[in-house]
Amino acid sequence: MTCGRLKPLARHQHQNRQPYFPILHEAMTEQPFLYLAPLRGITDVLFRNVFVRHFGGFDMAVAPFINPQRSPSGKKKMLADLFPEENTALPVIPQLLDNRAEDFLHLAKRLEDLGYTSINWNLGCPAPMVANKGRGSGFLPFPDDIIRLLDTVIPQLSATLSIKMRLGFHDKGESIDLLPRFNDYPLDEIIIHPRIGKQMYKGTTDQDGFAACLDLTRHRVVYNGDIISRDVYNALALRFPSIKRWMIGRGVLADPFLAEELKGVLTTDQIERKARIRAFHDELLEAYRQRLSGPGHLLGKTKQLWLYLISSFPGKEKPFKKLKKAKTEEQLLTAVEQIFAE
């Protein structure tokens, strides 16, 4: 394999390639329902569409949150990731981050006008730039404000509402206080990441805290957090047999075959695995070239993906260091060639 510019798929190959729907193993009697998690800056519509053309397993995606924005000038661009004509490969649920009922309703009505019948509310994002503004997990310490927003919003929504949350921001007592109050509302489901916001993604998930949540809610619960292998999933499914829906994010970025494996599809041939990852990578890179403005954005997006994807290439630490230091597209592609090389 020579160094230099990767050969992208031809335009007609992009258009004709169909979503990857593998034949499931006959031994799998009960299939888990799998969500692709919202990872801001990564799992946008470009990624979602390309991913499902190469890998299977996911039933639905929750889109990265729409950043609250009151200026009308940016409304169309803000919703571009959710235009229905762009989201035909994988069903998607839009996600809102607002902590003000008026702003929440404004965006929710726009999404309903686009045809969406389900919306997710983000009460889980731990990023300081979000949480410090009282949004995401930073809103969890204010249960009365959360309830007031629900009281205002739900009667005016045509779409149904689900919530994605953490155990709390400061401590898990916040979810223990809040979850029983959610029982008064017709929520679709509650997606729980068993960490607190202050943890960010450090430390381990709190399985006991998640178990306590199950006893407090009448709603369907989705498990989200650190599902990085089939063994981890099997252990979680054994401990929480009532959970039938699971959300996977970073785990599938590191191992694109993970969702398939949880559905009983095993791809063990290493040559095939590498070839499928390469085809996915090249098509996504070409999609970035066509959509993004300037080489800086292309480098940034590709490097962000490789922070996870490198886990599928053990022993390739040296070219990965070159990739992270790349300042031009040519340098990046040379490093990519070295990672994929035998």
Coordinates of C-alpha atoms in Angstrom, one line a residue:
M1 CA 0.0 0.0 0.0
T2 CA 1.5 3.3 -1.0
C3 CA 1.6 6.5 0.9
G4 CA -0.2 9.6 -0.2
R5 CA -3.7 10.6 -0.8
L6 CA -6.4 8.0 0.0
K7 CA -8.5 7.0 -3.0
P8 CA -12.1 8.0 -2.1
L9 CA -15.1 6.1 -3.3
A10 CA -16.5 7.4 -6.6
R11 CA -19.6 9.6 -6.3
H12 CA -21.9 6.9 -7.9
Q13 CA -20.6 4.4 -5.2
H14 CA -21.7 6.8 -2.5
Q15 CA -25.2 7.1 -4.0
N16 CA -25.8 3.4 -4.7
R17 CA -24.3 1.8 -1.5
Q18 CA -27.1 0.6 0.7
P19 CA -27.3 0.5 4.5
Y20 CA -25.6 -2.5 6.0
F21 CA -28.2 -4.9 7.4
P22 CA -26.5 -8.2 8.2
I23 CA -28.2 -11.6 8.7
L24 CA -28.5 -12.1 12.4
H25 CA -27.3 -15.3 14.1
E26 CA -30.1 -17.8 14.6
A27 CA -29.1 -18.4 18.2
M28 CA -30.1 -14.8 19.2
T29 CA -33.7 -15.1 20.4
E30 CA -34.2 -11.6 21.9
Q31 CA -32.5 -8.7 20.2
P32 CA -31.5 -5.7 22.3
F33 CA -32.7 -2.4 20.9
L34 CA -29.6 -0.3 20.3
Y35 CA -29.3 3.5 20.1
L36 CA -26.3 5.3 18.6
A37 CA -25.4 7.9 21.3
P38 CA -25.2 11.6 20.5
L39 CA -21.5 12.6 20.5
R40 CA -21.2 16.3 19.7
G41 CA -18.8 16.9 16.8
I42 CA -18.7 13.3 15.7
T43 CA -22.1 11.5 15.3
D44 CA -23.6 14.1 13.0
V45 CA -25.7 13.3 9.9
L46 CA -22.6 12.7 7.8
F47 CA -21.3 10.2 10.2
R48 CA -24.6 8.5 10.8
N49 CA -25.3 8.0 7.1
V50 CA -21.9 6.7 6.2
F51 CA -21.7 4.4 9.3
V52 CA -24.9 2.5 8.6
R53 CA -23.7 1.9 5.0
H54 CA -20.8 -0.1 6.4
F55 CA -21.9 -1.5 9.8
G56 CA -25.1 -2.8 11.2
G57 CA -26.7 -3.2 14.6
F58 CA -28.2 0.1 15.4
D59 CA -32.0 0.6 15.5
M60 CA -32.0 4.3 16.0
A61 CA -29.9 7.3 16.8
V62 CA -30.2 10.3 19.1
A63 CA -28.7 13.3 17.3
P64 CA -26.2 15.6 19.1
F65 CA -28.0 18.4 20.9
I66 CA -29.1 21.6 19.2
N67 CA -27.3 24.4 20.9
P68 CA -29.7 27.0 22.3
Q69 CA -29.6 30.0 20.1
R70 CA -32.1 32.9 20.1
S71 CA -30.8 34.7 17.1
P72 CA -33.1 33.9 14.2
S73 CA -30.3 34.3 11.7
G74 CA -28.9 30.9 12.6
K75 CA -32.1 28.9 12.8
K76 CA -31.9 27.1 9.5
K77 CA -28.2 26.2 9.8
M78 CA -28.8 25.0 13.4
L79 CA -31.4 22.5 12.2
A80 CA -29.4 21.3 9.2
D81 CA -28.3 18.1 10.9
L82 CA -31.9 17.1 11.2
F83 CA -33.4 17.8 7.8
P84 CA -35.5 14.7 7.0
E85 CA -34.2 14.4 3.5
E86 CA -30.7 14.0 4.9
N87 CA -31.7 11.4 7.5
T88 CA -33.0 8.5 5.6
A89 CA -30.4 5.8 6.6
L90 CA -31.1 5.6 10.3
P91 CA -34.2 6.8 12.3
V92 CA -33.1 9.7 14.4
I93 CA -34.5 11.6 17.5
P94 CA -33.5 15.2 17.8
Q95 CA -32.2 16.4 21.2
L96 CA -32.7 19.8 22.9
L97 CA -30.5 21.4 25.5
D98 CA -32.6 24.4 26.6
N99 CA -33.4 25.2 30.2
R100 CA -36.1 27.8 29.4
A101 CA -39.5 26.7 28.4
E102 CA -40.0 29.4 25.8
D103 CA -36.8 28.5 24.0
F104 CA -37.5 24.8 24.3
L105 CA -40.9 25.2 22.7
H106 CA -39.7 27.4 19.9
L107 CA -37.2 24.8 18.7
A108 CA -39.6 21.9 19.5
K109 CA -42.2 23.4 17.2
R110 CA -39.7 23.8 14.5
L111 CA -38.8 20.1 14.8
E112 CA -42.5 19.2 14.7
D113 CA -42.8 21.2 11.5
L114 CA -40.1 19.0 10.1
G115 CA -42.1 16.0 10.9
Y116 CA -40.5 14.8 14.1
T117 CA -42.8 13.0 16.5
S118 CA -40.3 12.4 19.3
I119 CA -37.9 14.7 21.0
N120 CA -35.2 14.1 23.6
W121 CA -34.2 16.5 26.4
N122 CA -30.6 16.6 27.4
L123 CA -30.1 16.6 31.2
G124 CA -26.9 14.7 31.0
C125 CA -24.2 16.7 29.2
P126 CA -21.3 17.2 31.7
A127 CA -19.2 19.6 29.7
P128 CA -18.3 22.7 31.9
M129 CA -19.3 25.1 29.1
V130 CA -22.8 23.6 29.1
A131 CA -23.2 22.6 32.8
N132 CA -22.0 26.0 34.1
K133 CA -24.8 27.6 32.3
G134 CA -27.4 25.4 34.1
R135 CA -27.9 23.2 31.1
G136 CA -27.4 19.5 30.6
S137 CA -26.4 17.8 33.9
G138 CA -25.9 21.3 35.3
F139 CA -29.7 21.6 35.4
L140 CA -30.2 18.5 37.7
P141 CA -29.6 20.4 41.0
F142 CA -32.7 22.5 40.2
P143 CA -35.6 20.0 40.3
D144 CA -38.3 22.5 40.8
D145 CA -37.2 24.4 37.6
I146 CA -37.1 21.1 35.7
I147 CA -40.6 20.3 36.8
R148 CA -41.9 23.8 35.9
L149 CA -40.4 23.4 32.4
L150 CA -42.2 20.1 32.0
D151 CA -45.5 21.6 33.2
T152 CA -45.2 24.3 30.6
V153 CA -43.8 22.3 27.7
I154 CA -45.6 18.9 27.7
P155 CA -49.2 20.3 27.3
Q156 CA -48.0 22.3 24.2
L157 CA -46.1 19.5 22.5
S158 CA -47.5 17.3 19.7
A159 CA -44.3 15.2 19.8
T160 CA -43.6 12.8 22.7
L161 CA -40.7 13.6 25.0
S162 CA -37.9 11.4 26.4
I163 CA -35.1 12.5 28.8
K164 CA -31.4 11.7 28.8
M165 CA -29.8 12.3 32.2
R166 CA -27.0 11.4 34.6
L167 CA -27.4 10.4 38.2
G168 CA -26.9 14.0 39.2
F169 CA -24.4 16.8 38.8
H170 CA -23.0 17.0 42.3
D171 CA -24.2 13.6 43.7
K172 CA -26.7 10.8 42.8
G173 CA -29.2 12.1 45.4
E174 CA -30.3 14.5 42.7
S175 CA -31.7 11.7 40.5
I176 CA -33.2 10.0 43.5
D177 CA -35.2 13.1 44.3
L178 CA -36.1 13.8 40.7
L179 CA -37.1 10.4 39.2
P180 CA -40.3 9.9 41.3
R181 CA -41.5 13.3 40.2
F182 CA -41.1 12.3 36.5
N183 CA -43.7 9.6 37.1
D184 CA -46.4 12.2 36.8
Y185 CA -45.5 12.9 33.2
P186 CA -46.1 10.9 29.9
L187 CA -42.4 10.4 29.0
D188 CA -41.4 8.0 26.3
E189 CA -38.4 6.8 28.2
I190 CA -35.5 7.9 30.4
I191 CA -31.9 7.3 29.2
I192 CA -29.6 7.1 32.2
H193 CA -25.8 7.4 32.2
P194 CA -24.7 6.2 35.7
R195 CA -22.1 8.9 36.5
I196 CA -22.5 12.3 38.0
G197 CA -21.8 15.4 35.9
K198 CA -18.7 16.4 38.0
Q199 CA -17.1 13.1 36.9
M200 CA -17.2 14.0 33.3
Y201 CA -16.1 10.5 31.9
K202 CA -13.6 9.7 34.6
G203 CA -13.8 6.8 37.0
T204 CA -16.2 3.9 36.7
T205 CA -20.0 3.9 36.2
D206 CA -22.1 3.5 39.3
Q207 CA -24.1 0.3 38.8
D208 CA -25.6 0.5 42.3
G209 CA -26.8 4.0 41.5
F210 CA -28.4 2.8 38.3
A211 CA -30.1 0.0 40.1
A212 CA -31.5 2.5 42.6
C213 CA -33.0 4.5 39.7
L214 CA -34.9 1.5 38.4
D215 CA -36.8 1.2 41.6
L216 CA -37.9 4.9 41.4
T217 CA -39.4 5.2 38.0
R218 CA -42.4 3.7 36.1
H219 CA -40.9 4.7 32.8
R220 CA -38.9 2.6 30.4
V221 CA -35.2 3.0 31.1
V222 CA -32.3 2.9 28.6
Y223 CA -28.8 2.1 29.9
N224 CA -26.0 4.3 28.6
G225 CA -22.4 4.3 29.6
D226 CA -19.1 2.5 28.9
I227 CA -20.5 -0.4 26.9
I228 CA -17.1 -1.1 25.2
S229 CA -17.3 -4.9 24.5
R230 CA -19.6 -7.8 24.2
D231 CA -18.4 -9.1 27.6
V232 CA -19.3 -5.7 29.3
Y233 CA -22.7 -5.8 27.7
N234 CA -23.4 -9.4 28.7
A235 CA -22.5 -8.6 32.3
L236 CA -24.8 -5.6 32.3
A237 CA -27.7 -7.5 30.7
L238 CA -27.3 -10.2 33.3
R239 CA -27.4 -7.7 36.2
F240 CA -30.3 -5.7 34.7
P241 CA -32.6 -8.1 32.9
S242 CA -35.4 -5.6 32.7
I243 CA -33.3 -3.3 30.5
K244 CA -34.0 -4.0 26.8
R245 CA -32.7 -0.8 25.3
W246 CA -29.1 0.3 25.3
M247 CA -27.2 3.3 24.1
I248 CA -23.6 3.0 22.8
G249 CA -21.3 5.9 21.8
R250 CA -17.6 5.8 22.5
G251 CA -17.5 2.0 22.4
V252 CA -18.7 1.8 18.8
L253 CA -16.3 4.5 17.7
A254 CA -13.4 2.4 19.1
D255 CA -14.9 -0.8 17.7
P256 CA -17.3 -0.2 14.8
F257 CA -18.4 -3.9 14.8
L258 CA -19.6 -3.7 18.4
A259 CA -23.3 -3.1 17.7
E260 CA -23.4 -5.9 15.2
E261 CA -21.8 -8.3 17.7
L262 CA -24.4 -7.4 20.3
K263 CA -27.0 -8.5 17.7
G264 CA -25.2 -11.8 17.2
V265 CA -23.2 -11.0 14.0
L266 CA -19.6 -12.0 14.5
T267 CA -17.0 -10.8 12.0
T268 CA -13.7 -12.5 13.0
D269 CA -11.7 -12.4 9.8
Q270 CA -9.2 -9.6 10.4
I271 CA -8.7 -8.9 6.7
E272 CA -12.4 -8.4 6.3
R273 CA -12.6 -6.2 9.4
K274 CA -9.8 -4.0 8.2
A275 CA -11.2 -3.7 4.7
R276 CA -14.6 -2.6 6.1
I277 CA -13.1 -0.1 8.4
R278 CA -11.1 1.3 5.5
A279 CA -14.1 1.6 3.2
F280 CA -16.0 3.4 6.0
H281 CA -13.1 5.7 6.8
D282 CA -12.5 6.6 3.1
E283 CA -16.1 7.4 2.4
L284 CA -16.5 9.5 5.6
L285 CA -13.3 11.4 4.7
E286 CA -14.7 12.2 1.2
A287 CA -18.0 13.3 2.8
Y288 CA -16.1 15.6 5.1
R289 CA -14.2 17.0 2.1
Q290 CA -17.4 17.8 0.2
R291 CA -19.2 19.3 3.2
L292 CA -16.6 21.0 5.4
S293 CA -15.0 24.4 4.7
G294 CA -11.2 24.3 4.7
P295 CA -8.5 21.8 5.6
G296 CA -8.5 22.8 9.2
H297 CA -12.0 21.4 9.8
L298 CA -11.2 18.2 7.8
L299 CA -8.1 17.6 10.0
G300 CA -10.0 18.3 13.2
K301 CA -12.9 16.0 12.4
T302 CA -10.7 13.2 11.2
K303 CA -8.4 13.4 14.2
Q304 CA -11.3 13.4 16.6
L305 CA -12.6 10.1 15.1
W306 CA -9.2 8.5 15.3
L307 CA -8.9 9.2 19.0
Y308 CA -11.3 6.4 19.3
L309 CA -10.8 4.3 16.2
I310 CA -7.1 3.7 16.9
S311 CA -8.3 1.1 19.5
S312 CA -9.1 -1.2 16.6
F313 CA -5.4 -1.0 15.5
P314 CA -3.2 -2.2 18.4
G315 CA 0.5 -1.7 17.8
K316 CA 0.0 1.3 15.6
E317 CA 1.0 3.9 18.2
K318 CA 3.8 5.5 16.2
P319 CA 1.8 6.4 13.1
F320 CA -1.1 7.5 15.4
K321 CA 1.3 10.0 17.0
K322 CA 2.1 11.2 13.4
L323 CA -1.6 11.5 12.7
K324 CA -2.2 13.6 15.8
K325 CA 0.7 15.9 14.8
A326 CA -0.4 16.2 11.2
K327 CA -0.7 19.8 10.0
T328 CA -1.7 19.1 6.4
E329 CA -4.1 16.6 4.8
E330 CA -1.1 14.9 3.1
Q331 CA 0.6 14.3 6.4
L332 CA -2.6 13.0 7.9
L333 CA -3.2 10.6 4.9
T334 CA 0.3 9.3 5.1
A335 CA -0.2 8.4 8.8
V336 CA -3.5 6.8 7.9
E337 CA -1.8 4.6 5.3
Q338 CA 0.7 3.5 7.8
I339 CA -2.0 2.6 10.3
F340 CA -3.8 0.4 7.8
A341 CA -0.6 -1.1 6.4
E342 CA 0.3 -4.7 7.4

